[in-house]
Coordinates of C-alpha atoms and ligand atoms in Angstrom, one line a residue:
X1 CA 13.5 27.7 1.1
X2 CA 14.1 24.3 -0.6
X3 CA 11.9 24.4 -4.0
X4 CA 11.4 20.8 -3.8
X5 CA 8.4 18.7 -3.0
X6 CA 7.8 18.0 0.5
X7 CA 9.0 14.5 1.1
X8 CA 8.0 14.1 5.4
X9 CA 9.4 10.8 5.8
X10 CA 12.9 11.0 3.7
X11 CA 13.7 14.6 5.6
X12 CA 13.4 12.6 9.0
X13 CA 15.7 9.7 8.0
X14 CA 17.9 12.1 6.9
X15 CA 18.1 14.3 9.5
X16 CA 18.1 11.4 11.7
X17 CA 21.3 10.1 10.7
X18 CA 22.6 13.9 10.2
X19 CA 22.5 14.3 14.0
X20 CA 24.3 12.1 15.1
X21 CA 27.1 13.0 12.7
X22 CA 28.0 15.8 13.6
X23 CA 31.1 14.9 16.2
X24 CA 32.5 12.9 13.6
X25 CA 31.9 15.7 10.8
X26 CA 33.8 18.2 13.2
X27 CA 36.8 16.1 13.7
X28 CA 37.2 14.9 9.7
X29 CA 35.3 18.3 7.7
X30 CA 36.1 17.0 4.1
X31 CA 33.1 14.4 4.7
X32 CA 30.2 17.3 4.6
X33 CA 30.7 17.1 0.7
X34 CA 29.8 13.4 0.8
X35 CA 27.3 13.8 2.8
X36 CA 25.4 16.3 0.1
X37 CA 26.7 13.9 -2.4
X38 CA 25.1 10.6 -1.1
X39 CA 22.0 12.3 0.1
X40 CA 20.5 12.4 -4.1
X41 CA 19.9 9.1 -5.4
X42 CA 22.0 7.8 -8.3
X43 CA 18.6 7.3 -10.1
X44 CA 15.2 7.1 -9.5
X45 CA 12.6 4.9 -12.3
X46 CA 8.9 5.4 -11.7
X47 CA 6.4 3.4 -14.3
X48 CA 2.9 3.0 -14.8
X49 CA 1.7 -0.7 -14.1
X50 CA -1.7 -2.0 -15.6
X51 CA -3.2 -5.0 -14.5
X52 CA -6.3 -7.2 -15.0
X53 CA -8.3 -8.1 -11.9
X54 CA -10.6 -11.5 -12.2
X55 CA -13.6 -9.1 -13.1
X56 CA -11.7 -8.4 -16.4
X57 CA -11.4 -4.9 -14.9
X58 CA -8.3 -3.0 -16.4
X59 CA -6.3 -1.7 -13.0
X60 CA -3.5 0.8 -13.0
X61 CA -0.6 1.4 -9.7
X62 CA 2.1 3.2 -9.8
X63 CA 5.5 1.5 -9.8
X64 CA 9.3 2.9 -8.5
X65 CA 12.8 2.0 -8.1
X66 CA 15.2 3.9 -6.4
X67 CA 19.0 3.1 -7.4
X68 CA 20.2 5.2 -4.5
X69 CA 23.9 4.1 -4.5
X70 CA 26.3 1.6 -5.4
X71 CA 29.5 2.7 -4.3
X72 CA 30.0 -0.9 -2.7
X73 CA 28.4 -3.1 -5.2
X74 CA 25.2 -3.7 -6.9
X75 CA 21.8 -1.7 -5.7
X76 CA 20.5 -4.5 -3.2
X77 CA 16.8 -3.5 -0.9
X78 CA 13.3 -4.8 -1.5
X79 CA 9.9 -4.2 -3.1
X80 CA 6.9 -2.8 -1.0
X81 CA 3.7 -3.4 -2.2
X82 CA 1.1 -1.7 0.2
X83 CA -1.5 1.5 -0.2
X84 CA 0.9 3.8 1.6
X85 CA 4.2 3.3 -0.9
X86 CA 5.2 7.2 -2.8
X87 CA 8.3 8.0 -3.3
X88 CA 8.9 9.8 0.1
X89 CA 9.0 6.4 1.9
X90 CA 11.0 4.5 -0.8
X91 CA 13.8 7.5 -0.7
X92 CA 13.6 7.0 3.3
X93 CA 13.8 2.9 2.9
X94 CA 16.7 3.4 -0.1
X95 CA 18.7 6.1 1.7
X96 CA 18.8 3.6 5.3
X97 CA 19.4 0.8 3.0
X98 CA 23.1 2.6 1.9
X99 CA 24.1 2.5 5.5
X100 CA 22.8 -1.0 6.6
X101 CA 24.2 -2.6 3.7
X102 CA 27.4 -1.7 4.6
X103 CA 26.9 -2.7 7.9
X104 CA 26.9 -5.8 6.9
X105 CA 30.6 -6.0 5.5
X106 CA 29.4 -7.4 1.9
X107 CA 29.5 -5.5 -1.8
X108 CA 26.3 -4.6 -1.9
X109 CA 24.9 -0.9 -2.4
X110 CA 21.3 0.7 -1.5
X111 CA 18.3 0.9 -3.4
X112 CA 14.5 -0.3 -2.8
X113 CA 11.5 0.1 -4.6
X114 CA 7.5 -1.0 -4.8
X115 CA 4.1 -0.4 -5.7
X116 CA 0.9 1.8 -4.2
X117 CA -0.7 -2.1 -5.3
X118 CA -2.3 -3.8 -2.3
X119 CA -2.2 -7.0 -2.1
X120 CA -5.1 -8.0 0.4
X121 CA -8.4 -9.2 -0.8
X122 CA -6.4 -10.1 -4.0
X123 CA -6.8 -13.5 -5.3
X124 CA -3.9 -15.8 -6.1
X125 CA -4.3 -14.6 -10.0
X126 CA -4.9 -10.9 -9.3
X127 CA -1.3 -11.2 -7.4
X128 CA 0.3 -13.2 -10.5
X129 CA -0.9 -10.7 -12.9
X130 CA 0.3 -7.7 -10.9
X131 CA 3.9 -9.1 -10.1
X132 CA 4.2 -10.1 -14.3
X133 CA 2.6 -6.3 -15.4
X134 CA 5.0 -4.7 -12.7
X135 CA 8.2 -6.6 -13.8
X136 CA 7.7 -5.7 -17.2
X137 CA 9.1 -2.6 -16.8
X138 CA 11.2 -3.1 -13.5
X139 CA 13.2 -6.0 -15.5
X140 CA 14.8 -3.6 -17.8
X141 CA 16.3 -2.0 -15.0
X142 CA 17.4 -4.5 -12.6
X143 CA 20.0 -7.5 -13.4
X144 CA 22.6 -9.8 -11.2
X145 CA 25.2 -7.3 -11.8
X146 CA 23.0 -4.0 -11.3
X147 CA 20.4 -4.5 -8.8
X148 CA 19.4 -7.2 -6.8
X149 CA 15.7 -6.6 -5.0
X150 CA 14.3 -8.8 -2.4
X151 CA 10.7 -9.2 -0.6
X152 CA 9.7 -6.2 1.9
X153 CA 6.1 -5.7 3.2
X154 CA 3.8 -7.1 0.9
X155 CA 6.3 -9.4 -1.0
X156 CA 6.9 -12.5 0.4
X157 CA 7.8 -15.9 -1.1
X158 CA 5.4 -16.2 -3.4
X159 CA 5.5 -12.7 -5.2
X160 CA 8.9 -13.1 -5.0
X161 CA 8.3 -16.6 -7.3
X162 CA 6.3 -14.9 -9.7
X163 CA 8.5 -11.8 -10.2
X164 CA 11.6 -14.4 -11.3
X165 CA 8.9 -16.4 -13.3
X166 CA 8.5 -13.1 -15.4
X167 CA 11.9 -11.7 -15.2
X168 CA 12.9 -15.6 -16.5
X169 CA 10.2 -14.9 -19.6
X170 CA 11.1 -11.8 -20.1
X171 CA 14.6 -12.0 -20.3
X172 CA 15.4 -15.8 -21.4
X173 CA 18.3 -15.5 -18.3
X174 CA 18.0 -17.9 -15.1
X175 CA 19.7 -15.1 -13.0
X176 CA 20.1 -14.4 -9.4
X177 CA 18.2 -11.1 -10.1
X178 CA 15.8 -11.1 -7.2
X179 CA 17.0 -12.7 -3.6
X180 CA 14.4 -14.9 -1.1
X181 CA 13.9 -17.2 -4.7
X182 CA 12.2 -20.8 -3.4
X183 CA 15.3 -23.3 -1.8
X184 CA 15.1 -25.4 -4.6
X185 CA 15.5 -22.7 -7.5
X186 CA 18.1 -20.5 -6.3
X187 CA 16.9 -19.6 -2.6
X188 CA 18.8 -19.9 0.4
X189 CA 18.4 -21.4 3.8
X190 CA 17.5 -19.3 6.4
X191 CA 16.9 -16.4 4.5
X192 CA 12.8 -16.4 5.4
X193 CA 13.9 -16.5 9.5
X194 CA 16.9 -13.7 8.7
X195 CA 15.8 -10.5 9.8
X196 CA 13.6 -11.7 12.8
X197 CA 16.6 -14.5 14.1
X198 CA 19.2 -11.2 13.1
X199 CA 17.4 -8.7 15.4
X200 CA 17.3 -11.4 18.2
X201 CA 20.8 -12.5 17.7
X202 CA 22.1 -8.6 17.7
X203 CA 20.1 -8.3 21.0
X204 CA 22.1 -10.9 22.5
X205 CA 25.0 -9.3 21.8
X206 CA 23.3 -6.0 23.3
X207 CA 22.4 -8.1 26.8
X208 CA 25.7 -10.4 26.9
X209 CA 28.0 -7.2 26.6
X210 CA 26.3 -4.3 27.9
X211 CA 24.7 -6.6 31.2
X212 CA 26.1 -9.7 30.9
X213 CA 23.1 -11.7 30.7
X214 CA 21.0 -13.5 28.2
X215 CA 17.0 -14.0 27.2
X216 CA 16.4 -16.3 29.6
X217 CA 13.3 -15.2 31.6
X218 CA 12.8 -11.9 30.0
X219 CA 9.5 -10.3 29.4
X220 CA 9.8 -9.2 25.4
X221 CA 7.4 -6.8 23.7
X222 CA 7.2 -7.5 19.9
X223 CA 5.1 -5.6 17.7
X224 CA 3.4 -6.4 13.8
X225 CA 2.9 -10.4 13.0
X226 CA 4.5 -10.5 9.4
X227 CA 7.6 -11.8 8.7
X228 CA 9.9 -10.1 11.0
X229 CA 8.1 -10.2 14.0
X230 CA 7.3 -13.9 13.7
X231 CA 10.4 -15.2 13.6
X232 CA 11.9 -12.6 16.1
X233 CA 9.1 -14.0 18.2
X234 CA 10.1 -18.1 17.4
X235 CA 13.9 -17.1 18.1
X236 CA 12.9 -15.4 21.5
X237 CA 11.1 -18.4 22.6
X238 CA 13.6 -20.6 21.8
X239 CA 16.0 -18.9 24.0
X240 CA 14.2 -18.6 27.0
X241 CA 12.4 -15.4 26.7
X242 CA 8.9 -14.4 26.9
X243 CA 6.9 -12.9 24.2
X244 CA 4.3 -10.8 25.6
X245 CA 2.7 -9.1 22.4
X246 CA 2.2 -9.1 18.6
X247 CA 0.5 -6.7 16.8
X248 CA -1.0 -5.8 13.1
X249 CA -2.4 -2.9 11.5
X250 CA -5.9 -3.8 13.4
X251 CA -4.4 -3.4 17.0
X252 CA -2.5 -5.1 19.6
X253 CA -2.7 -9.1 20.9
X254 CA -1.6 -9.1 24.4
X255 CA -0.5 -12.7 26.3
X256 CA -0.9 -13.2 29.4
X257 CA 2.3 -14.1 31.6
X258 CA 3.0 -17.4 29.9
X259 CA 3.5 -15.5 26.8
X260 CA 2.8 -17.1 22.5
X261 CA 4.1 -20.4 22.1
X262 CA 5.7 -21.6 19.0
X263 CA 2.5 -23.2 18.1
X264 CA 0.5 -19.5 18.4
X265 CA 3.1 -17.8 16.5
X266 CA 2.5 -21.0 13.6
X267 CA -1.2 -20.2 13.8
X268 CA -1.0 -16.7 13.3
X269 CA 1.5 -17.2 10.5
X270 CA -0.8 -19.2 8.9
X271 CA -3.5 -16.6 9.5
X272 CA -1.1 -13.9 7.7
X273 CA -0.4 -15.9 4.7
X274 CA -4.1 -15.1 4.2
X275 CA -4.3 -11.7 5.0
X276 CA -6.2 -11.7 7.9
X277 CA -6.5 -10.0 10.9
X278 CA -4.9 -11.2 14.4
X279 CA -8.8 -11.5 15.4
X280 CA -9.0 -14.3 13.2
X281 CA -6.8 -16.2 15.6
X282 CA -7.5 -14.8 19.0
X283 CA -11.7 -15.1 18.6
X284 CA -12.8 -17.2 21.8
X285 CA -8.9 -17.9 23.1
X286 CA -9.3 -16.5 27.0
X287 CA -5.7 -16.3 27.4
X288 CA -5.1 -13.3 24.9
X289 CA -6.4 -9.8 25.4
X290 CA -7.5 -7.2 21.9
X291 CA -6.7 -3.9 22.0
X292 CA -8.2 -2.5 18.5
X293 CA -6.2 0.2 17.0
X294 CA -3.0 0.0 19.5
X295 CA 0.0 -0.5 19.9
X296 CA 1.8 -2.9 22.5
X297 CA 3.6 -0.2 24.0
X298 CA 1.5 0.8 26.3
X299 CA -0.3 -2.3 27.1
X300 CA 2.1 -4.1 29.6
X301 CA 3.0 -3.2 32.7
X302 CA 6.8 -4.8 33.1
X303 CA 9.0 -5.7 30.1
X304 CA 12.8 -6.0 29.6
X305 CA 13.0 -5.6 25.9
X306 CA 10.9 -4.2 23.5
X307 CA 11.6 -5.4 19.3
X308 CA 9.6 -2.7 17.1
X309 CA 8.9 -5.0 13.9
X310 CA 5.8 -3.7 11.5
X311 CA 6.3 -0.9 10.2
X312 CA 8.0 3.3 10.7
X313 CA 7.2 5.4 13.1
X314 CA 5.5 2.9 15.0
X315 CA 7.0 4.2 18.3
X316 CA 6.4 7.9 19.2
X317 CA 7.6 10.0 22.2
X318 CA 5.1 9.1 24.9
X319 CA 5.4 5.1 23.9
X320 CA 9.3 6.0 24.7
X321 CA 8.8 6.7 28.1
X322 CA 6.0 4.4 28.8
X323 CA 8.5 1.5 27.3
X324 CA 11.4 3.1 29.7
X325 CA 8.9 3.2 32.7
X326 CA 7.9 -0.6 32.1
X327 CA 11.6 -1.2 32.6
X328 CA 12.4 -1.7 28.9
X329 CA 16.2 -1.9 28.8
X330 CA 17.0 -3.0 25.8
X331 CA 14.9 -1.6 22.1
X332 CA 15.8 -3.0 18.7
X333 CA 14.1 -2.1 16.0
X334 CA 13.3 -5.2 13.3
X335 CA 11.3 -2.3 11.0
X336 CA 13.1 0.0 9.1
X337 CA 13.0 3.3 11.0
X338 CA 10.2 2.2 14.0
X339 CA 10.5 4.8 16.2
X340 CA 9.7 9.2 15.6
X341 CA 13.2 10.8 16.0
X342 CA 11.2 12.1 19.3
X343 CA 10.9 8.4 20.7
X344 CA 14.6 8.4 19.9
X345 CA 15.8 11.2 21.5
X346 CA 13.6 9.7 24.7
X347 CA 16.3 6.6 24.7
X348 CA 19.1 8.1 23.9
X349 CA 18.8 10.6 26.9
X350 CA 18.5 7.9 29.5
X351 CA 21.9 7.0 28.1
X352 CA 24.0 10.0 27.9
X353 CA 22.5 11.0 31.3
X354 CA 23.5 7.9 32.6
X355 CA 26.6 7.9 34.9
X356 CA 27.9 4.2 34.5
X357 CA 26.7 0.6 33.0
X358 CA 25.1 -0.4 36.0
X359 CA 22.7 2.7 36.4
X360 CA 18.7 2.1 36.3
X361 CA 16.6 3.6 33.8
X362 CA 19.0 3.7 31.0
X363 CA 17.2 2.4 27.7
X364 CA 19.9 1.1 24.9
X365 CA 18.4 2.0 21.2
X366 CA 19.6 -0.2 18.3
X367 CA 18.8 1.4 15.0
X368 CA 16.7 -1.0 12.4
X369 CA 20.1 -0.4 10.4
X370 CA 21.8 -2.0 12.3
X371 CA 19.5 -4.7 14.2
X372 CA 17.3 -5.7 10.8
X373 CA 20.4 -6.1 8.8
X374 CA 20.0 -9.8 9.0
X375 CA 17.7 -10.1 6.3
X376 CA 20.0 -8.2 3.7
X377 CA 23.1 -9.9 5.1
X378 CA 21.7 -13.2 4.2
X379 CA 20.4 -11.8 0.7
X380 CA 24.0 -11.1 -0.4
X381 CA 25.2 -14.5 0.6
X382 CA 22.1 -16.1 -1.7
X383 CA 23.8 -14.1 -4.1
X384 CA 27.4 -15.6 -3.4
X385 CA 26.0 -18.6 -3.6
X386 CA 24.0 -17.7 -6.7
X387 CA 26.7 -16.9 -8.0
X388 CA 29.6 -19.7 -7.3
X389 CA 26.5 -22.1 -8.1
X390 CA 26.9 -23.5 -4.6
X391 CA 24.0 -24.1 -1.9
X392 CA 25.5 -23.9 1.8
X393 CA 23.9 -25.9 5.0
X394 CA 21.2 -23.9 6.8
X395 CA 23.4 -24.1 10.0
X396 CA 26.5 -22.7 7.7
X397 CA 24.4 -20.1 7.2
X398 CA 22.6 -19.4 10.7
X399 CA 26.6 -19.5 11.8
X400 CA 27.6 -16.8 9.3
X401 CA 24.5 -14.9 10.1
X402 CA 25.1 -15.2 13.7
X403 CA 28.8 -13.9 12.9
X404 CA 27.5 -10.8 10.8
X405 CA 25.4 -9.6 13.6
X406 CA 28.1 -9.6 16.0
X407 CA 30.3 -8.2 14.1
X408 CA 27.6 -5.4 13.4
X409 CA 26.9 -5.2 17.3
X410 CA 31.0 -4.8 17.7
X411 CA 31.6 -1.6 15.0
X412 CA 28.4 0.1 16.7
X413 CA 29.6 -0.4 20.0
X414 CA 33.2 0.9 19.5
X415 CA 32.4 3.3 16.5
X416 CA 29.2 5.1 19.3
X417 CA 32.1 4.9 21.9
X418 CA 34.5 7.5 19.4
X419 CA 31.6 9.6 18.3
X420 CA 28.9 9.8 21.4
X421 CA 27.8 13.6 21.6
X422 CA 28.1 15.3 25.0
X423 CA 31.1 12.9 26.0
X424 CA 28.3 10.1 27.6
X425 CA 30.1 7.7 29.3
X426 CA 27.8 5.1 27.3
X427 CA 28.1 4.6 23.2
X428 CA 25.5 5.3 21.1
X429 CA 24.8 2.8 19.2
X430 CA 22.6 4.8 17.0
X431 CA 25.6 7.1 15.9
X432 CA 28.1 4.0 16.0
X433 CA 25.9 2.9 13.1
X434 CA 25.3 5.6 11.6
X435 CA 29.0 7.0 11.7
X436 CA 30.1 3.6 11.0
X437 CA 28.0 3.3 7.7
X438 CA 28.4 6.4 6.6
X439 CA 32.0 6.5 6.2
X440 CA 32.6 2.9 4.8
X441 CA 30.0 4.2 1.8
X442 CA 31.9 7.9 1.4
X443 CA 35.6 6.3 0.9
X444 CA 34.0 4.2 -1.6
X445 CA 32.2 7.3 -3.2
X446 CA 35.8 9.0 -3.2
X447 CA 37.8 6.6 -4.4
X448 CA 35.3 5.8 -7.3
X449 CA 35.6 9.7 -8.3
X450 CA 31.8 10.9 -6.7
X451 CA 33.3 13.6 -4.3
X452 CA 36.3 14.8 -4.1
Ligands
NDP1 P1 5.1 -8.2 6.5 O1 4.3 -7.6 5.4 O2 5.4 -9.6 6.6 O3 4.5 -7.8 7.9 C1 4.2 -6.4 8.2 C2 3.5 -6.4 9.6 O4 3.4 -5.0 10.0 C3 2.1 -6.9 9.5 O5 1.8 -7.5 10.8 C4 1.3 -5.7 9.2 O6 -0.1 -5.8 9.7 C5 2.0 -4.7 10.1 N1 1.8 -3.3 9.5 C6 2.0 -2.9 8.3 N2 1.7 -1.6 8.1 C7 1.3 -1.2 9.4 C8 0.8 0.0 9.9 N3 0.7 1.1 9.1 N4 0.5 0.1 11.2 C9 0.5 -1.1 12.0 N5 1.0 -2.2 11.5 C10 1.3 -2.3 10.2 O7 6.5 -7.3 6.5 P2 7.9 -7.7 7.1 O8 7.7 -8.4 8.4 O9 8.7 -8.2 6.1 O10 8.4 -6.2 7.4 C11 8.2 -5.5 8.7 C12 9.2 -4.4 8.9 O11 10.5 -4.9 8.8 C13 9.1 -3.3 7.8 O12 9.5 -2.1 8.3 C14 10.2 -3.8 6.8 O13 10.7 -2.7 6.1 C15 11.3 -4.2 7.8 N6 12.3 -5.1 7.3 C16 11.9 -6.3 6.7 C17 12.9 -7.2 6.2 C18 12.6 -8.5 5.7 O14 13.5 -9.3 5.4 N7 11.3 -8.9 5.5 C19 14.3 -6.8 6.3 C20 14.6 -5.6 7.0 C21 13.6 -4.8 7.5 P3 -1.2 -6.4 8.7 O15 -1.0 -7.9 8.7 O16 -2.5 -6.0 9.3 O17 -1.0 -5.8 7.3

């Protein structure tokens, strides 16, 4: 009996990715040590945050980092700020972080961090004043060369401004200490649209090899309306697809058959940048149906792909097999960790009980570690360019983007085909990544003297 606190949400990322290691950990045994080893975090920082609110009201969150490894190059994830945030969820975030980031094939290592703060109903100064008290502490800790964070739920452009603005004061250093900076102070193109064009791009790769076919005409199912989901919803529509549903923390916006268009996903972009509910856009619109305190799941009769993209655990068992009876083919996730490990067992049976590619029914999972990595991918090249004091083209970097995924798609593919349990005929893409990750991270760890 483990002595530790209970942490729910870190045990199920790690025993996620510990199941599907198993065929490769029987084949090459030496790699259970580094699998204890990269399971602690290098270091964890928690600090006490006080704030004024415009009342003149003395406020007080709790702030974290977690350094969790940097076997391949500086700590790189991003800040939460929301309600929810404990150190539970910013281990399960930091830990899936490791494995993504070296997914994308660039020096960057895995850490993420945040606040309990919540940012709606804040004004524009309550929001300045928390981002200055928090970095006061987290800019001791973090630097170009150390760790790198970036926006996550809750942090956007903006909080991302003021945190440099104080880091910058702080520290008298212009520095490429925090990625999704403004394009005109550091920022790069496309890194807004990254994670939300990445999971769109890696499903393309996911319909053009595994059915050789493309988004033209399909019925997609996309869930939250924050970052993520709205440009994985703009990138769909631009290729021909459908998009069928977006969600928040309120409940589910349903489409009818001629799905958002571009202009709907503006509006509600809009909305968001306010903090509002989807209501506030849907109110009197005939075409879209509410479904309070839902998810889209459920909600839609026929769909061909379904892109999880608010928030973890948003997908449990019985959503599974409603998605699979809808005829969902294809599920990415564009949050980090969307579905229950139930959910995923759901899709990954109708694959290893499938008998060939062509067979019905079969559901292909990607992993948010592997289909999200977009957004990261594109951090480290603000860095490179950060760095070489260059700024690239936005369609330099949609092409290198475009490349990562693929290439991401590619080691899943033919890493699931080696290490598939029960000898499926089909990969898993789920332990592709996860095998894939893992052992890029522990020869690092080995060479650099962590296990041996
Ligand atoms: P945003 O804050 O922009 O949007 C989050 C969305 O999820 C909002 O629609 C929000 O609803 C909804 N949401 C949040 N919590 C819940 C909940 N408990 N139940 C239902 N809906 C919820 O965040 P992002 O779009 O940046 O992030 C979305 C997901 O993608 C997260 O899992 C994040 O970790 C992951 N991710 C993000 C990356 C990025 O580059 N931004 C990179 C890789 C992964 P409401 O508006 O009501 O709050």
């Amino acid at each position: 009996m483990s002595n530790l606190p209970s942490e729910p949400e870190f045990e199920q990322a790690l025993s996620e990715i510990e199941g599907t290691l198993t065929p490769f950990l029987e084949k090459n045994p030496e790699y259970a040590k580094a699998f204890k080893v990269v399971q602690i975090p290098e270091r964890i920082i928690q600090f006490r945050v006080t704030w004024e609110n415009d009342k003149g009201e003395v406020q007080v969150n709790r702030g974290y980092r977690v350094q969790f490894n940097s076997a391949l190059g500086p700590y790189k994830g991003g800040l939460r700020f929301h309600p929810s945030v404990n150190l539970s969820i910013l281990k399960f975030l930091g830990f899936e972080q490791i494995f993504k980031n070296a997914l994308t094939g660039q020096p960057i290592g895995g850490g993420k961090g945040g606040s309990d703060f919540d940012p709606k109903g804040k004004s524009d100064n309550e929001i300045k004043k928390f981002c200055y008290a928090f970095m006061i502490e987290l800019s001791r800790h973090i630097g170009d060369l150390t760790d790198v964070p970036a926006g996550d739920i809750g942090v956007g452009g903006r909080e991302v401004g003021y945190m440099f603005g104080a880091y910058k004061k702080y520290r008298n250093e212009f520095a490429g200490v925090l990625t999704g900076k403004g394009i005109n102070w550091g920022g790069s193109y496309i890194r807004p649209e990254a994670t939300g064009y990445g999971v769109v791009y890696f499903t393309q790769s996911m319909l053009r090899d595994l059915d050789n076919t493309d988004y033209n005409g399909k019925r997609v199912l996309i869930s939250g309306s924050g970052n993520v989901a709205q440009y994985a919803a703009l990138k769909v529509i631009e290729l021909g697809g459908t998009v069928l549903s977006l969600s928040d923390s309120t409940g589910s916006l349903i489409a009818g058959d001629a799905g958002f268009t571009p202009e709907d996903v503006q509006a509600i972009g809009d909305i968001k940048l306010k903090r509002q509910p989807l209501t506030a856009f849907s109110e009197g619109k005939s075409n879209f149906t509410w479904h309070a305190g839902k998810r889209p799941w459920t909600l839609v009769e026929k769909a061909d792909v379904a892109l999880p993209c608010a928030t973890q655990n948003e997908v449990n068992k019985a959503e599974a097999e409603a998605l699979i009876k809808a005829g969902v083919r294809y599920v990415a996730e564009g949050s980090n960790m969307g579905s229950e490990n139930d959910a995923i067992e759901v899709f990954e049976a109708s694959r290893a009980n499938a008998k060939s590619l062509s067979d019905a029914g079969v559901c292909w999972y990607a992993p948010g570690k592997a289909a999200n990595l977009g957004g990261v991918a594109v951090s480290a090249l603000e860095m490179a360019q950060n760095s070489s004091r260059d700024k690239w083209t936005f369609e330099t970097l949609d092409q290198k983007l475009k490349d990562i995924m693929s290439n991401c798609y590619d080691a899943c593919h033919s890493t699931g085909k080696e290490y598939s349990k029960n000898g499926s005929v089909l990969p898993s893409l789920q332990a592709g990544a996860n095998v894939a990750g893992f052992k890029m991270v522990a020869d690092a760890m080995k060479d650099q003297g962590d296990w041996w």
